[in-house]
Short mmCIF file of C-alpha atoms and ligand atoms in Angstrom, two decimals:
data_model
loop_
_atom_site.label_atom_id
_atom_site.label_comp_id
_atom_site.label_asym_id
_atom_site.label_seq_id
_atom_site.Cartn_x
_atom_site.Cartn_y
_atom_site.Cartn_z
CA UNK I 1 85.24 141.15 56.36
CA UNK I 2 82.77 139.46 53.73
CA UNK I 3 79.70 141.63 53.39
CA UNK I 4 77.50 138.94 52.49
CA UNK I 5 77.86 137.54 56.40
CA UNK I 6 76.42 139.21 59.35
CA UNK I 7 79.34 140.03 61.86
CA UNK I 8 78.47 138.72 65.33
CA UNK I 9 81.18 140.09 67.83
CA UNK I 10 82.99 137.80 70.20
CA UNK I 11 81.90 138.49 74.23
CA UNK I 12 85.58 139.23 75.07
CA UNK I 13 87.58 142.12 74.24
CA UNK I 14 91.26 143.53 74.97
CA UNK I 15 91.08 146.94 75.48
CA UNK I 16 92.11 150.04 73.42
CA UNK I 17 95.96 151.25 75.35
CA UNK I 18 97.42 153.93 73.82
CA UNK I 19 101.10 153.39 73.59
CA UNK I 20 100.37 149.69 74.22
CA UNK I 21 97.97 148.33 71.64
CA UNK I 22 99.92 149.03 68.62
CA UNK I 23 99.76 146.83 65.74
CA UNK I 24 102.62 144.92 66.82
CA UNK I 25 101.61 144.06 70.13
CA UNK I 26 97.69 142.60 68.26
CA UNK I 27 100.12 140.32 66.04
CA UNK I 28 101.74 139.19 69.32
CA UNK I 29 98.50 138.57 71.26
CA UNK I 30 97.06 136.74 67.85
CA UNK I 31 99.28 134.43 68.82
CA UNK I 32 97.80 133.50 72.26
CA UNK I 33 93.96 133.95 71.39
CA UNK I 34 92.30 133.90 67.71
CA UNK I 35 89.07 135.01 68.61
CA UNK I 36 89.52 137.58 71.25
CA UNK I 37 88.15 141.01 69.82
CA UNK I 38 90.49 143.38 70.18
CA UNK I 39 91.00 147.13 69.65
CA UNK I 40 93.47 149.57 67.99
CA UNK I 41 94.67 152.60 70.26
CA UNK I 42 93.08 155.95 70.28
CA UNK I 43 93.72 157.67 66.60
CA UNK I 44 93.00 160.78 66.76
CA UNK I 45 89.80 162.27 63.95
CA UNK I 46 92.89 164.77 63.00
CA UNK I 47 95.27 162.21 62.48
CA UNK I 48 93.07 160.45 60.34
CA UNK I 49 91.86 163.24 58.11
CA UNK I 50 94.91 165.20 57.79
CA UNK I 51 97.94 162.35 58.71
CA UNK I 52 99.46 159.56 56.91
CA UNK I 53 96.58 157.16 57.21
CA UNK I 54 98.41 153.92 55.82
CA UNK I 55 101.03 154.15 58.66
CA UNK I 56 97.81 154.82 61.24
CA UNK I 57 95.22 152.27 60.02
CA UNK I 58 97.48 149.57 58.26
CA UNK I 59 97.42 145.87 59.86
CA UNK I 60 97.95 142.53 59.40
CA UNK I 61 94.67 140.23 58.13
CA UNK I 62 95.31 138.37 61.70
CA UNK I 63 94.51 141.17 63.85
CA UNK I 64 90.55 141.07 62.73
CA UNK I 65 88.03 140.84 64.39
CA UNK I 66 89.49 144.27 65.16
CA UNK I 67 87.75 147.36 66.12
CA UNK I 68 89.33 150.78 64.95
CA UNK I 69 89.08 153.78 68.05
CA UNK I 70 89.03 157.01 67.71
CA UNK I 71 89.18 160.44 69.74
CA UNK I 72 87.98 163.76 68.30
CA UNK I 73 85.13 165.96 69.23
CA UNK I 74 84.57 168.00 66.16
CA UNK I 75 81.13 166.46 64.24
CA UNK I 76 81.99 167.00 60.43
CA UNK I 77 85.57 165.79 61.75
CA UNK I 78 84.59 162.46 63.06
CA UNK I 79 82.48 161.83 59.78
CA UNK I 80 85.42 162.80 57.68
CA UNK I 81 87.61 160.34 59.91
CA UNK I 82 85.17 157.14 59.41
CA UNK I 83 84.65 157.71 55.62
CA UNK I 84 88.32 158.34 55.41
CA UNK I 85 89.34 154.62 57.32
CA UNK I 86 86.04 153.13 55.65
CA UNK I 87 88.34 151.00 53.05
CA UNK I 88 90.13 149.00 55.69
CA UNK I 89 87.95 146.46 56.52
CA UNK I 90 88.04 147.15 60.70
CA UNK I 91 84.84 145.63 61.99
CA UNK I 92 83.89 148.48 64.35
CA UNK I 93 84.77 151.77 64.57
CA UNK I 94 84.29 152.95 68.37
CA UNK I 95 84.44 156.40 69.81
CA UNK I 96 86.75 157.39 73.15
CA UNK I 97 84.95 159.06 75.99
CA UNK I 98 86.18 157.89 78.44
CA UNK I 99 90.37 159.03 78.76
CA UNK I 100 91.14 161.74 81.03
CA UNK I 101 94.50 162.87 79.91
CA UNK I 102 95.20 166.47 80.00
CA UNK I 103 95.94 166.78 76.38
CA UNK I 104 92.37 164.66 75.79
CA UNK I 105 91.09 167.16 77.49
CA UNK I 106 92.91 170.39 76.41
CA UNK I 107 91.14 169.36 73.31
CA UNK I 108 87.89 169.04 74.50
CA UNK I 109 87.75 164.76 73.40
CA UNK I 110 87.38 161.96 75.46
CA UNK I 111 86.22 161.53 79.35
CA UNK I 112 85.58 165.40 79.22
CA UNK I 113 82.70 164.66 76.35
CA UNK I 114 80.35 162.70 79.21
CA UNK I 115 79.35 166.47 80.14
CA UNK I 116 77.98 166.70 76.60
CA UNK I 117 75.79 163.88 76.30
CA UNK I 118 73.95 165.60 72.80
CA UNK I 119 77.11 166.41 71.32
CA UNK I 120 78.26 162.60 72.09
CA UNK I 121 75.37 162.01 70.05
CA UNK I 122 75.86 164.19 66.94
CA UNK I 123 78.77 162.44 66.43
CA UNK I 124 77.88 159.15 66.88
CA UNK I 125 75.24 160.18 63.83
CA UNK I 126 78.13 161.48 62.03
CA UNK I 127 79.96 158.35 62.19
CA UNK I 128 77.20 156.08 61.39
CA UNK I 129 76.61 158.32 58.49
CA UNK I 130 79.75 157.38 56.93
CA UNK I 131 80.18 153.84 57.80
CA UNK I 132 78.09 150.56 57.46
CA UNK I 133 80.09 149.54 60.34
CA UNK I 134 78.93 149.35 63.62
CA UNK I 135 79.38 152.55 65.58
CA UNK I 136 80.29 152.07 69.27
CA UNK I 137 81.16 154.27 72.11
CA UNK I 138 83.41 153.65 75.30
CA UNK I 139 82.89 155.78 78.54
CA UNK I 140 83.06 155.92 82.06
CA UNK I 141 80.43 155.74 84.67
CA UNK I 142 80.70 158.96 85.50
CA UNK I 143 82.67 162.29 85.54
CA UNK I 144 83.42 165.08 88.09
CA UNK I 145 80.23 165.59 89.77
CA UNK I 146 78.63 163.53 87.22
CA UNK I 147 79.27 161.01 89.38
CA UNK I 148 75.66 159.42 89.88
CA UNK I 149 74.02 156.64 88.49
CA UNK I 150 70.90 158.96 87.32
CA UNK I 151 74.01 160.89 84.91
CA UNK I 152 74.82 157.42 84.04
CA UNK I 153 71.19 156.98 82.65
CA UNK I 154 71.32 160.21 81.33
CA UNK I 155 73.97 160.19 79.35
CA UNK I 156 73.32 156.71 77.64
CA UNK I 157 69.59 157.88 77.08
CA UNK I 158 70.60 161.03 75.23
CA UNK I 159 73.43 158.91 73.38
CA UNK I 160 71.69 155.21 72.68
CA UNK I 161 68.99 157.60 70.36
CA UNK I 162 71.94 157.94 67.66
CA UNK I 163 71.86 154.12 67.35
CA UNK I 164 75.11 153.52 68.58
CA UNK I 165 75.46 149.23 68.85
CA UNK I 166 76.92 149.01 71.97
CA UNK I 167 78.33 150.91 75.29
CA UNK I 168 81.59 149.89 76.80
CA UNK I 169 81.31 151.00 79.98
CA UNK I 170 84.44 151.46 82.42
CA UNK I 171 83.12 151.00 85.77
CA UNK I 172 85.15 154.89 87.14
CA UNK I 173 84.37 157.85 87.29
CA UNK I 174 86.93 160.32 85.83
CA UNK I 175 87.77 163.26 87.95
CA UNK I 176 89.11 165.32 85.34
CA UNK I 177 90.80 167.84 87.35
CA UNK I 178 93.94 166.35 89.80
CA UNK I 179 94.31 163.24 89.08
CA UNK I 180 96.94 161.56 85.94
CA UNK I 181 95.46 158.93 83.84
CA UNK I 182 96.99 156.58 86.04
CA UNK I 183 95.47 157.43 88.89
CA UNK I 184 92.18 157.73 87.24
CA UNK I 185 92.39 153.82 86.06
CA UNK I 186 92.91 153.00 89.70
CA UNK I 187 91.74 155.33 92.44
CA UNK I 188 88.27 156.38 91.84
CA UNK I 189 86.40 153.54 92.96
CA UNK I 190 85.09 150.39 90.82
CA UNK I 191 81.31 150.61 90.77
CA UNK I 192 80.42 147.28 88.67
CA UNK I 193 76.84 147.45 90.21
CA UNK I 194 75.98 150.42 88.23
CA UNK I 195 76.92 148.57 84.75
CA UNK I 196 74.88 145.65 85.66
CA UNK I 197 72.08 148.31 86.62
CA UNK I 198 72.47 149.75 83.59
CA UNK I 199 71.85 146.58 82.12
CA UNK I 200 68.90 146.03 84.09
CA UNK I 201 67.35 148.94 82.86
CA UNK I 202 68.18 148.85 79.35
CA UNK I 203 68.01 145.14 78.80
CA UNK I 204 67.73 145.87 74.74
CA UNK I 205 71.27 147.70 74.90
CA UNK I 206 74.96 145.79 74.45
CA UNK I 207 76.75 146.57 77.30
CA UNK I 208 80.06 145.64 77.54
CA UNK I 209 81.69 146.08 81.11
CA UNK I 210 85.66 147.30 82.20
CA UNK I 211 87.63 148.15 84.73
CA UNK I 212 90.61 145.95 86.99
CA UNK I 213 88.90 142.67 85.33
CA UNK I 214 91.98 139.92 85.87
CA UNK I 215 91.26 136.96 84.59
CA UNK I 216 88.87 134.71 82.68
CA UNK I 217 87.24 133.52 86.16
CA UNK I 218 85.95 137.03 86.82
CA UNK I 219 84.96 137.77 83.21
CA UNK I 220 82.70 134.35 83.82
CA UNK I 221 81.35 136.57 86.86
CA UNK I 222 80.33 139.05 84.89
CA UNK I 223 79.34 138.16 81.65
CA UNK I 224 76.52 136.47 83.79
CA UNK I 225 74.72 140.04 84.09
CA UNK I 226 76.43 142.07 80.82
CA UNK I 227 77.11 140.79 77.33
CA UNK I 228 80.26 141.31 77.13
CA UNK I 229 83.83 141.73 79.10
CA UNK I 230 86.72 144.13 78.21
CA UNK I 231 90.12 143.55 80.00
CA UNK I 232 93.21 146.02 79.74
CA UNK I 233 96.13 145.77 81.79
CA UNK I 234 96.00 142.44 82.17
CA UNK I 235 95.89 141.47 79.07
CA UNK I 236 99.29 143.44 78.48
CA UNK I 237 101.30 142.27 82.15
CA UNK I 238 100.14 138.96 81.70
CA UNK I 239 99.17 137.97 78.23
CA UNK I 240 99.00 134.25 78.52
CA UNK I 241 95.64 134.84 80.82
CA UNK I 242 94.09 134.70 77.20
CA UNK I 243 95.57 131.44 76.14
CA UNK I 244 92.95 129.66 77.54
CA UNK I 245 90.21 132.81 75.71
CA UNK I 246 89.70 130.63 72.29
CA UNK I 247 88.04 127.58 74.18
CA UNK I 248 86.36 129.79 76.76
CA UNK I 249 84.38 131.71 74.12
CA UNK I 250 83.44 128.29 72.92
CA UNK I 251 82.18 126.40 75.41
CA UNK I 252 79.67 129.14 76.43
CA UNK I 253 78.79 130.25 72.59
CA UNK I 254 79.95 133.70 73.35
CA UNK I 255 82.76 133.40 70.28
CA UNK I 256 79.84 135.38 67.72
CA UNK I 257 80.54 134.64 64.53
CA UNK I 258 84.70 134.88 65.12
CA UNK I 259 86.06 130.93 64.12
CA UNK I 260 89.39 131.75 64.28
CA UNK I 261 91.77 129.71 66.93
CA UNK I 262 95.11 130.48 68.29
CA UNK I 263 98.22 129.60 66.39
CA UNK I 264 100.28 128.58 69.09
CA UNK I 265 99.98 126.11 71.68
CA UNK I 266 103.06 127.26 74.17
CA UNK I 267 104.79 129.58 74.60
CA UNK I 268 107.88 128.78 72.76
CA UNK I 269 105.69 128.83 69.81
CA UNK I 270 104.63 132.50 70.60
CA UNK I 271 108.48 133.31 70.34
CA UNK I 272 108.98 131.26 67.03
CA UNK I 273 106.27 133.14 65.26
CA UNK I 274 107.69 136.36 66.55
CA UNK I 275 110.88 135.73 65.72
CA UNK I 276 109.40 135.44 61.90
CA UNK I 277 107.89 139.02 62.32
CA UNK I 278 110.86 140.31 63.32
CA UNK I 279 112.91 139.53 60.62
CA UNK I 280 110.27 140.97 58.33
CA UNK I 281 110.12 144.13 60.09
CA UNK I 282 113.75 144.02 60.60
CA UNK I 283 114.04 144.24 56.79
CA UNK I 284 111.22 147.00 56.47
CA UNK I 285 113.90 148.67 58.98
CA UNK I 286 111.47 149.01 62.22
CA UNK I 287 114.15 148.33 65.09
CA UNK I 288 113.03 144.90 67.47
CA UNK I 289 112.73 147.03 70.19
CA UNK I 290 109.28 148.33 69.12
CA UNK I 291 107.81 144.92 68.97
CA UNK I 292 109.44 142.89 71.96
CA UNK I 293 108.53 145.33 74.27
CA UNK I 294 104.98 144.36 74.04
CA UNK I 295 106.24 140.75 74.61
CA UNK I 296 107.70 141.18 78.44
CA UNK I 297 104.76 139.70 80.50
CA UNK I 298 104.65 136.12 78.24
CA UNK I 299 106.31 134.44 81.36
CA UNK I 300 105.03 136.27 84.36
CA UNK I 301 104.85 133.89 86.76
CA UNK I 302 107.06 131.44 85.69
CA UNK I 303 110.55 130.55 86.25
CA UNK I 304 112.99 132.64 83.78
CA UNK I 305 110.22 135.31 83.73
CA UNK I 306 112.82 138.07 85.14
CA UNK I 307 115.86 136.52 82.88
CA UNK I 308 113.09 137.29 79.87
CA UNK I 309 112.29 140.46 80.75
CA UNK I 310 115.77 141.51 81.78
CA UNK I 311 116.90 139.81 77.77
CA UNK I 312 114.35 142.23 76.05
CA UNK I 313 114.92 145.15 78.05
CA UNK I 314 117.36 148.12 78.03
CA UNK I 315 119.50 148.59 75.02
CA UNK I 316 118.92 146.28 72.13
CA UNK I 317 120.59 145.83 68.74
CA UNK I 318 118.02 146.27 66.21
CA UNK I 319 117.59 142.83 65.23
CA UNK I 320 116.31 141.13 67.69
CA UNK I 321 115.39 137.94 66.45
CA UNK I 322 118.68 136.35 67.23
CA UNK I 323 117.42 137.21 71.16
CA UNK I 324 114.55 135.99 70.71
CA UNK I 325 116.72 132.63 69.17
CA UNK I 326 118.63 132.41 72.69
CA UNK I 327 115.63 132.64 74.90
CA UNK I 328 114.44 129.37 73.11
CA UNK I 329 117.66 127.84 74.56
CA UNK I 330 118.35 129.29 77.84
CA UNK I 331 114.77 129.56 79.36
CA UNK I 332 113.37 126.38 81.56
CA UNK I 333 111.90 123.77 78.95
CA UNK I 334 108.65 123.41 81.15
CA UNK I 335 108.16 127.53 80.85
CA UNK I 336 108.65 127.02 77.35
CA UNK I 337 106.19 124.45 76.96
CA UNK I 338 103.51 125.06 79.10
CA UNK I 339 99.89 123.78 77.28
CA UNK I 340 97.71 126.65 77.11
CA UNK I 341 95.40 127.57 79.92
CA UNK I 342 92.29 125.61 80.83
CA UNK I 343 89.62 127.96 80.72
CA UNK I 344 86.98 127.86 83.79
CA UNK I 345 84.70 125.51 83.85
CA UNK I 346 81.28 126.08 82.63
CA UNK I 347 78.49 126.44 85.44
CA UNK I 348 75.29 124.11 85.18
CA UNK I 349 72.15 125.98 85.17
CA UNK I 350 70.98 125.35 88.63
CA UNK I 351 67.38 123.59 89.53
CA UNK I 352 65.07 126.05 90.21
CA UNK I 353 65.20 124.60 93.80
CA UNK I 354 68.52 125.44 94.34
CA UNK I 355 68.53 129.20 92.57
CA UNK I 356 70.03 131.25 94.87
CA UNK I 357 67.23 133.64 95.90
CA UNK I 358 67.31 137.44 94.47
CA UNK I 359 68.34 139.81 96.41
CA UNK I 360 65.41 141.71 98.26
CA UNK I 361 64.89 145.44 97.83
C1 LIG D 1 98.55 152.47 78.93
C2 LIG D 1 97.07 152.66 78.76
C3 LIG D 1 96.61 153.35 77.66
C4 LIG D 1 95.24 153.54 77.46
N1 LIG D 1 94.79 154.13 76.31
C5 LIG D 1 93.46 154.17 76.05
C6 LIG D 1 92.96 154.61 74.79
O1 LIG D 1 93.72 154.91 73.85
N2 LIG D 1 91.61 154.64 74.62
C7 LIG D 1 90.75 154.27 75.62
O2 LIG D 1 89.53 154.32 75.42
N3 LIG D 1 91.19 153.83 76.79
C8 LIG D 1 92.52 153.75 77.03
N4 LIG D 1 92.96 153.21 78.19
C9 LIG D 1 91.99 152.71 79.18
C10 LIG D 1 91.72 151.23 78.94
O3 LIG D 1 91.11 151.03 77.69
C11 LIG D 1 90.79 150.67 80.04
O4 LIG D 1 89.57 151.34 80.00
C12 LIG D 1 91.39 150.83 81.44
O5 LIG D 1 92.76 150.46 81.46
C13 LIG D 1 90.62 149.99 82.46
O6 LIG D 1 90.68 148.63 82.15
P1 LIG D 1 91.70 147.63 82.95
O7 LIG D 1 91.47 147.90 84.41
O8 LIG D 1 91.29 146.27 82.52
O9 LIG D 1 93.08 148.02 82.55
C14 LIG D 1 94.32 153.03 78.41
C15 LIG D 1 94.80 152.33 79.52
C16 LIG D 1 96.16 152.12 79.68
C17 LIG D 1 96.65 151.33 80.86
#
């Protein structure tokens, strides 16, 4: 990150997956889309003060623009944690409230912090107290019997006074007691109208909008009424959605100040650049199986998608580059080669004639 110039964030983001978003899986997805802003898993405050803070906050120049999360709920802890990862040059360092795990919760971080809406905003103080960086904050809509859209309000009014630069704003509730994580990413009901409300009412705030968001089409939909789109699962089952991200951001000068393009036009080139970062992790002695198993949804939906998955699943040697090698052979030539995505097509401004009238009431 050069000082001297302003950092303007892209209007797309992949989100923060534990488990998922490592560091090899953001090499792998550099590969598909340059400018996409994307985010590192949850790192725990603990982790970072007391841990081995090369292996957690280490990556590769072509991961940025790259936000760093983290989960803690201690103040003086959260401080500690941003002035600790202030020399890597992350361009955001963002703060989880919004995972309802049981150990999240056992230790009072995360989804469970929406009930504290002051204490959300000590820390956020804290951070931005140690950081030039902007501070950010993801959450949920709601949580328990939090669960209306006056909470909502509440919670960002109390919060936005610590300065924070923007909300990401995952359009659940969490009902922390009874339902897995799982469950709580799919079964309490999407409520996008309360983001773009939110909007509404705070028109000065960043508000960046998740939750079951598929493809480029819908993020069109609705970056018409936020500033900005955040997509998670499928941006791991099916990361070639984002091959078409690059021009996208373009064409509707939503890419902020991010110039970078994808290095790969196909998907055969995905697999050759891979196939160099295996070897050099191979050597560093990180077993393949740690990296290619971010790689399994490159061909979903195309023929030898199940004879790719099936390759780079199971029990693998630890080099897996010369796999990698054989899938260049044996999958179809046109699944190989298939030109990036064409992104949707930008909408013309309508005449004021033909505006669709707003909605009454
Ligand atoms: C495997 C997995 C791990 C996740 N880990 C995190 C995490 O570390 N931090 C976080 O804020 N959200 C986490 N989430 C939630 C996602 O960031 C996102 O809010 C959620 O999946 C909804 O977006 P989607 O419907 O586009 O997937 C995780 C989600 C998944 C599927």
């Amino acid at each position: 990150m050069n000082p001297d110039i302003t950092f303007i964030r892209p209007a797309l983001s992949v989100a923060p997956m534990m488990d998922c978003s490592d560091r090899h899986y953001r090499y792998f997805i550099r590969g598909i889309t340059g400018c996409t802003y994307l985010y590192t898993e949850m790192v725990s405050t603990a982790a970072i003060v007391h841990g081995d803070r090369r292996w957690l906050l280490d990556f590769d120049r072509c991961e940025a623009p790259l936000a760093l999360q983290i989960g803690g709920s201690d103040i003086d802890e959260a401080g500690e944690a941003v002035a600790a990862a202030e020399p890597w040059p992350y361009d955001e360092i963002n703060l989880n409230v919004g995972c309802p795990s049981d150990r999240v919760q056992e230790r009072g971080l995360g989804a469970c912090l929406m009930l504290r809406p002051e204490h959300v905003a000590r820390m956020v103080e804290a951070m931005r107290a140690n950081t030039a960086k902007p501070v950010t904050v993801k959450h949920r809509i709601g949580v328990d019997e939090l669960d209306r859209y006056e909470d909502l309000v509440r919670f960002v009014s109390v919060v936005r006074e610590a300065g924070p630069a923007r909300f990401t704003v995952h359009a659940r509730i969490a009902w922390l007691e009874g339902l897995s994580p799982k469950e709580n990413r799919n079964i309490p009901p999407l409520r996008y109208g309360d983001v773009y409300r939110l909007k509404r009412d705070f028109p000065e705030l960043d508000i960046e909008i998740n939750g079951h968001i598929t493809s480029l089409a819908d993020a069109d939909e609705h970056l018409r009424r936020v500033n900005a789109v955040m997509i998670g699962r499928a941006a791991y089952d099916t990361p070639w959605i984002f091959s078409a991200a690059d021009q996208f951001l373009d064409d509707r000068g939503i890419a902020g100040s991010c110039g970078a393009r994808a290095m790969c036009n196909c998907r055969a080139v995905v697999i050759e650049r891979m196939i160099s970062y295996l070897q050099r992790w191979y050597r560093a002695g990180t077993p393949g199986r740690k990296i290619v198993r971010h790689m399994l949804g490159l061909f979903a939906g195309l023929p030898g998608a199940r004879h790719w998955r099936r390759s780079l699943s199971g029990r693998l040697p630890d080099d897996c580059a010369p796999i990698l090698r054989r899938m260049l052979e044996e999958l179809p030539y046109e699944s190989l080669t298939e030109p990036a995505d064409d992104p949707p097509p930008v909408e013309a401004p309508k005449r004021a004639d033909e505006a669709t009238p707003a909605p009454q009431g």
